[in-house]
């Protein structure tokens, strides 16, 4: 997920960027920061940059947040905008530019993480993969995949309601899905963390009742990744 932070308060800009980079260092999150709305718009228009999420201060010198939001939304209509404000009364105006939500200064880390998790969930719910085998071809939602099992040079994809064979190898899917809360627990298994029900030693119980083996060498890193996932997604 690629994010931008736009705020003319240097302290807020720095603290937000540092917190996000520190908190999300283990997943595929890239963060750019801008001290003015004009700089952000130039980056989108002139350099062709695209963002999934924009944290945007409403009260800035030059172009204010509402002006920036209208321009940015016209250029990147699928980008989610989270307004940063010191005054709740600006919230109503935010609906004019389809604001995703609002964060009030001083920003609470928990609220910030909730906003990022919500956008990430929305993005993931839209993500699909195209799978092919000799007999079948399908488009499958990433959120419906429980795990992927290596089978020679092909893979078996276990979804919530069906099994699929795909001609691409598990290394391909590891690179594709690891940023989306998938973890390679074993050379033969790539699992979706959202469907982990129980960990017993080196066995992992999945939501459909399947028990998968975990590599002893990967256990420590997996447990750390799973705990990070739980903290980030817990409600």
Tab-separated table of C-alpha atoms in Angstrom:
chain	number	residue	atom	x	y	z
A	1	UNK	CA	0.000	0.000	0.000
A	2	UNK	CA	1.360	3.407	-0.926
A	3	UNK	CA	0.511	6.346	1.337
A	4	UNK	CA	1.090	10.101	1.299
A	5	UNK	CA	1.060	12.502	4.236
A	6	UNK	CA	0.447	16.165	3.517
A	7	UNK	CA	0.742	18.664	6.384
A	8	UNK	CA	2.478	22.036	6.666
A	9	UNK	CA	3.262	21.384	10.340
A	10	UNK	CA	6.774	19.896	10.245
A	11	UNK	CA	6.424	18.264	13.669
A	12	UNK	CA	3.174	16.485	12.757
A	13	UNK	CA	4.582	15.459	9.377
A	14	UNK	CA	7.699	13.984	10.950
A	15	UNK	CA	5.948	12.200	13.828
A	16	UNK	CA	3.303	10.649	11.569
A	17	UNK	CA	5.872	9.427	9.068
A	18	UNK	CA	8.132	7.994	11.777
A	19	UNK	CA	5.239	6.209	13.511
A	20	UNK	CA	3.956	4.654	10.282
A	21	UNK	CA	7.403	3.527	9.137
A	22	UNK	CA	8.167	2.035	12.557
A	23	UNK	CA	4.805	0.316	12.938
A	24	UNK	CA	4.498	-1.072	9.423
A	25	UNK	CA	8.119	-1.920	8.652
A	26	UNK	CA	7.178	-5.593	8.273
A	27	UNK	CA	4.619	-5.160	5.510
A	28	UNK	CA	4.547	-3.595	2.073
A	29	UNK	CA	3.864	0.044	3.005
A	30	UNK	CA	5.562	2.962	1.268
A	31	UNK	CA	5.140	6.469	2.661
A	32	UNK	CA	5.838	9.825	0.990
A	33	UNK	CA	5.438	13.131	2.766
A	34	UNK	CA	4.636	16.638	1.535
A	35	UNK	CA	4.731	19.956	3.358
A	36	UNK	CA	2.210	21.617	1.044
A	37	UNK	CA	-0.770	20.733	-1.096
A	38	UNK	CA	0.932	22.241	-4.136
A	39	UNK	CA	3.863	19.829	-3.779
A	40	UNK	CA	1.509	16.854	-3.521
A	41	UNK	CA	-0.476	17.826	-6.614
A	42	UNK	CA	2.737	18.415	-8.603
A	43	UNK	CA	3.962	14.949	-7.654
A	44	UNK	CA	0.732	13.373	-8.876
A	45	UNK	CA	0.425	15.458	-12.044
A	46	UNK	CA	4.052	15.827	-13.133
A	47	UNK	CA	5.677	12.669	-11.785
A	48	UNK	CA	2.701	10.379	-12.210
A	49	UNK	CA	2.727	9.174	-8.602
A	50	UNK	CA	-0.294	7.266	-7.351
A	51	UNK	CA	-1.449	6.641	-3.783
A	52	UNK	CA	-3.921	4.325	-2.093
A	53	UNK	CA	-4.260	6.524	0.995
A	54	UNK	CA	-3.706	10.204	1.713
A	55	UNK	CA	-3.490	11.724	5.187
A	56	UNK	CA	-4.327	15.365	4.569
A	57	UNK	CA	-4.285	18.370	6.897
A	58	UNK	CA	-7.339	20.555	6.329
A	59	UNK	CA	-5.833	23.818	7.573
A	60	UNK	CA	-2.767	24.653	5.494
A	61	UNK	CA	-1.323	27.787	3.985
A	62	UNK	CA	-1.677	28.174	0.212
A	63	UNK	CA	-4.051	25.463	-0.992
A	64	UNK	CA	-6.074	24.299	1.981
A	65	UNK	CA	-7.022	20.691	2.533
A	66	UNK	CA	-10.394	20.917	0.836
A	67	UNK	CA	-8.885	22.405	-2.315
A	68	UNK	CA	-6.163	19.778	-2.349
A	69	UNK	CA	-8.687	16.989	-1.793
A	70	UNK	CA	-10.817	18.076	-4.755
A	71	UNK	CA	-7.791	18.207	-7.068
A	72	UNK	CA	-6.347	14.955	-5.780
A	73	UNK	CA	-9.676	13.144	-5.950
A	74	UNK	CA	-10.112	14.227	-9.578
A	75	UNK	CA	-6.658	12.851	-10.406
A	76	UNK	CA	-6.885	9.682	-8.277
A	77	UNK	CA	-10.583	8.865	-7.784
A	78	UNK	CA	-9.858	5.530	-6.058
A	79	UNK	CA	-7.555	7.050	-3.430
A	80	UNK	CA	-8.890	7.145	0.143
A	81	UNK	CA	-8.518	10.462	1.966
A	82	UNK	CA	-8.225	10.739	5.741
A	83	UNK	CA	-8.428	14.338	6.938
A	84	UNK	CA	-6.326	15.590	9.817
A	85	UNK	CA	-7.931	18.469	11.685
A	86	UNK	CA	-7.913	20.396	14.945
A	87	UNK	CA	-11.572	21.327	14.590
A	88	UNK	CA	-14.475	18.899	14.350
A	89	UNK	CA	-16.635	21.390	12.481
A	90	UNK	CA	-14.694	20.695	9.273
A	91	UNK	CA	-16.060	17.157	9.181
A	92	UNK	CA	-19.273	18.109	7.383
A	93	UNK	CA	-17.398	19.757	4.527
A	94	UNK	CA	-15.346	16.607	4.120
A	95	UNK	CA	-18.290	14.694	2.761
A	96	UNK	CA	-18.125	16.878	-0.357
A	97	UNK	CA	-14.872	15.172	-1.315
A	98	UNK	CA	-15.816	11.681	-0.077
A	99	UNK	CA	-13.481	11.730	2.918
A	100	UNK	CA	-12.813	8.226	4.197
A	101	UNK	CA	-12.627	9.426	7.811
A	102	UNK	CA	-11.181	12.119	10.103
A	103	UNK	CA	-8.382	12.189	12.665
A	104	UNK	CA	-8.348	14.925	15.270
A	105	UNK	CA	-5.079	16.438	16.493
A	106	UNK	CA	-3.291	15.339	18.566
A	107	UNK	CA	-3.560	12.100	16.629
A	108	UNK	CA	-4.084	8.961	18.683
A	109	UNK	CA	-1.942	6.035	17.429
A	110	UNK	CA	-4.845	3.608	17.798
A	111	UNK	CA	-7.080	5.764	15.592
A	112	UNK	CA	-4.324	6.084	13.006
A	113	UNK	CA	-3.853	2.322	12.894
A	114	UNK	CA	-7.612	1.788	12.625
A	115	UNK	CA	-7.730	4.083	9.587
A	116	UNK	CA	-4.852	2.288	7.866
A	117	UNK	CA	-6.341	-1.128	8.639
A	118	UNK	CA	-9.718	-0.070	7.247
A	119	UNK	CA	-8.212	1.170	3.984
A	120	UNK	CA	-6.033	-1.920	3.684
A	121	UNK	CA	-9.072	-4.132	4.238
A	122	UNK	CA	-11.012	-2.238	1.571
A	123	UNK	CA	-8.148	-2.602	-0.895
A	124	UNK	CA	-7.705	-6.279	-0.154
A	125	UNK	CA	-11.414	-6.987	-0.557
A	126	UNK	CA	-11.135	-5.708	-4.136
A	127	UNK	CA	-7.958	-7.633	-5.036
A	128	UNK	CA	-8.348	-10.715	-7.225
A	129	UNK	CA	-6.040	-13.232	-8.848
A	130	UNK	CA	-6.376	-15.012	-12.157
A	131	UNK	CA	-5.771	-18.756	-11.899
A	132	UNK	CA	-5.308	-21.241	-14.709
A	133	UNK	CA	-4.908	-24.968	-15.096
A	134	UNK	CA	-5.356	-27.342	-17.988
A	135	UNK	CA	-9.022	-27.809	-17.170
A	136	UNK	CA	-10.152	-24.599	-15.501
A	137	UNK	CA	-9.742	-20.850	-15.459
A	138	UNK	CA	-11.140	-18.549	-12.781
A	139	UNK	CA	-10.903	-15.198	-11.035
A	140	UNK	CA	-10.643	-15.569	-7.272
A	141	UNK	CA	-10.824	-13.014	-4.479
A	142	UNK	CA	-7.630	-12.929	-2.417
A	143	UNK	CA	-9.694	-12.665	0.770
A	144	UNK	CA	-11.320	-16.027	-0.040
A	145	UNK	CA	-8.018	-17.945	-0.092
A	146	UNK	CA	-7.222	-19.964	3.042
A	147	UNK	CA	-3.892	-21.348	1.905
A	148	UNK	CA	-1.828	-22.447	-1.062
A	149	UNK	CA	-0.042	-25.800	-1.172
A	150	UNK	CA	2.904	-26.549	-3.451
A	151	UNK	CA	2.489	-29.586	-5.666
A	152	UNK	CA	5.591	-30.179	-7.776
A	153	UNK	CA	5.764	-27.140	-10.092
A	154	UNK	CA	2.072	-26.323	-9.645
A	155	UNK	CA	-0.028	-25.360	-6.624
A	156	UNK	CA	-3.330	-26.283	-5.022
A	157	UNK	CA	-5.315	-23.246	-3.922
A	158	UNK	CA	-7.740	-23.875	-1.073
A	159	UNK	CA	-10.477	-21.244	-0.922
A	160	UNK	CA	-13.457	-20.867	1.367
A	161	UNK	CA	-15.699	-22.955	-0.866
A	162	UNK	CA	-13.610	-24.713	-3.513
A	163	UNK	CA	-10.238	-26.204	-4.493
A	164	UNK	CA	-8.286	-24.980	-7.499
A	165	UNK	CA	-5.168	-26.127	-9.324
A	166	UNK	CA	-2.900	-23.500	-10.817
A	167	UNK	CA	0.098	-23.869	-13.075
A	168	UNK	CA	2.141	-21.150	-11.347
A	169	UNK	CA	4.488	-22.165	-8.529
A	170	UNK	CA	4.334	-21.293	-4.841
A	171	UNK	CA	7.272	-18.861	-5.176
A	172	UNK	CA	5.147	-16.740	-7.528
A	173	UNK	CA	2.275	-16.601	-5.055
A	174	UNK	CA	4.569	-15.905	-2.123
A	175	UNK	CA	5.890	-12.790	-3.832
A	176	UNK	CA	2.411	-11.749	-4.945
A	177	UNK	CA	0.523	-12.297	-1.690
A	178	UNK	CA	3.030	-11.823	1.140
A	179	UNK	CA	2.163	-8.082	1.377
A	180	UNK	CA	-1.507	-9.078	1.815
A	181	UNK	CA	-1.189	-10.897	5.165
A	182	UNK	CA	-0.023	-14.208	3.738
A	183	UNK	CA	2.928	-16.064	5.276
A	184	UNK	CA	5.131	-18.913	4.026
A	185	UNK	CA	5.113	-21.283	7.010
A	186	UNK	CA	6.851	-24.099	5.158
A	187	UNK	CA	8.416	-24.547	1.757
A	188	UNK	CA	5.184	-26.254	0.757
A	189	UNK	CA	2.588	-23.937	2.325
A	190	UNK	CA	1.590	-20.280	2.041
A	191	UNK	CA	-1.230	-19.380	4.434
A	192	UNK	CA	-3.663	-16.511	4.888
A	193	UNK	CA	-3.199	-15.215	8.446
A	194	UNK	CA	-6.855	-14.263	8.756
A	195	UNK	CA	-7.852	-17.939	8.689
A	196	UNK	CA	-5.449	-19.195	11.370
A	197	UNK	CA	-7.508	-20.582	14.259
A	198	UNK	CA	-4.946	-22.221	16.507
A	199	UNK	CA	-1.200	-22.840	16.773
A	200	UNK	CA	-0.092	-26.033	18.525
A	201	UNK	CA	3.655	-26.502	18.438
A	202	UNK	CA	4.485	-26.888	14.752
A	203	UNK	CA	0.871	-27.509	13.714
A	204	UNK	CA	-1.417	-24.751	12.475
A	205	UNK	CA	-5.180	-25.287	12.490
A	206	UNK	CA	-6.932	-23.407	9.708
A	207	UNK	CA	-10.545	-22.202	9.725
A	208	UNK	CA	-11.698	-25.089	7.510
A	209	UNK	CA	-10.252	-27.684	9.906
A	210	UNK	CA	-7.108	-28.492	7.925
A	211	UNK	CA	-3.937	-28.869	10.008
A	212	UNK	CA	-0.783	-27.627	8.275
A	213	UNK	CA	2.846	-28.264	9.254
A	214	UNK	CA	5.133	-25.363	10.066
A	215	UNK	CA	8.883	-25.388	9.552
A	216	UNK	CA	10.753	-25.340	12.855
A	217	UNK	CA	13.173	-22.769	11.425
A	218	UNK	CA	10.319	-20.440	10.508
A	219	UNK	CA	8.302	-20.712	13.717
A	220	UNK	CA	9.778	-17.731	15.583
A	221	UNK	CA	9.333	-15.327	12.668
A	222	UNK	CA	5.866	-16.668	11.946
A	223	UNK	CA	4.688	-16.187	15.540
A	224	UNK	CA	6.036	-12.608	15.492
A	225	UNK	CA	4.282	-11.907	12.183
A	226	UNK	CA	1.042	-13.436	13.465
A	227	UNK	CA	1.115	-11.377	16.673
A	228	UNK	CA	1.748	-8.226	14.628
A	229	UNK	CA	-1.217	-9.121	12.413
A	230	UNK	CA	-3.477	-9.662	15.439
A	231	UNK	CA	-2.501	-6.332	17.021
A	232	UNK	CA	-3.047	-4.516	13.748
A	233	UNK	CA	-6.451	-6.041	12.985
A	234	UNK	CA	-7.932	-6.543	16.462
A	235	UNK	CA	-11.100	-4.587	17.226
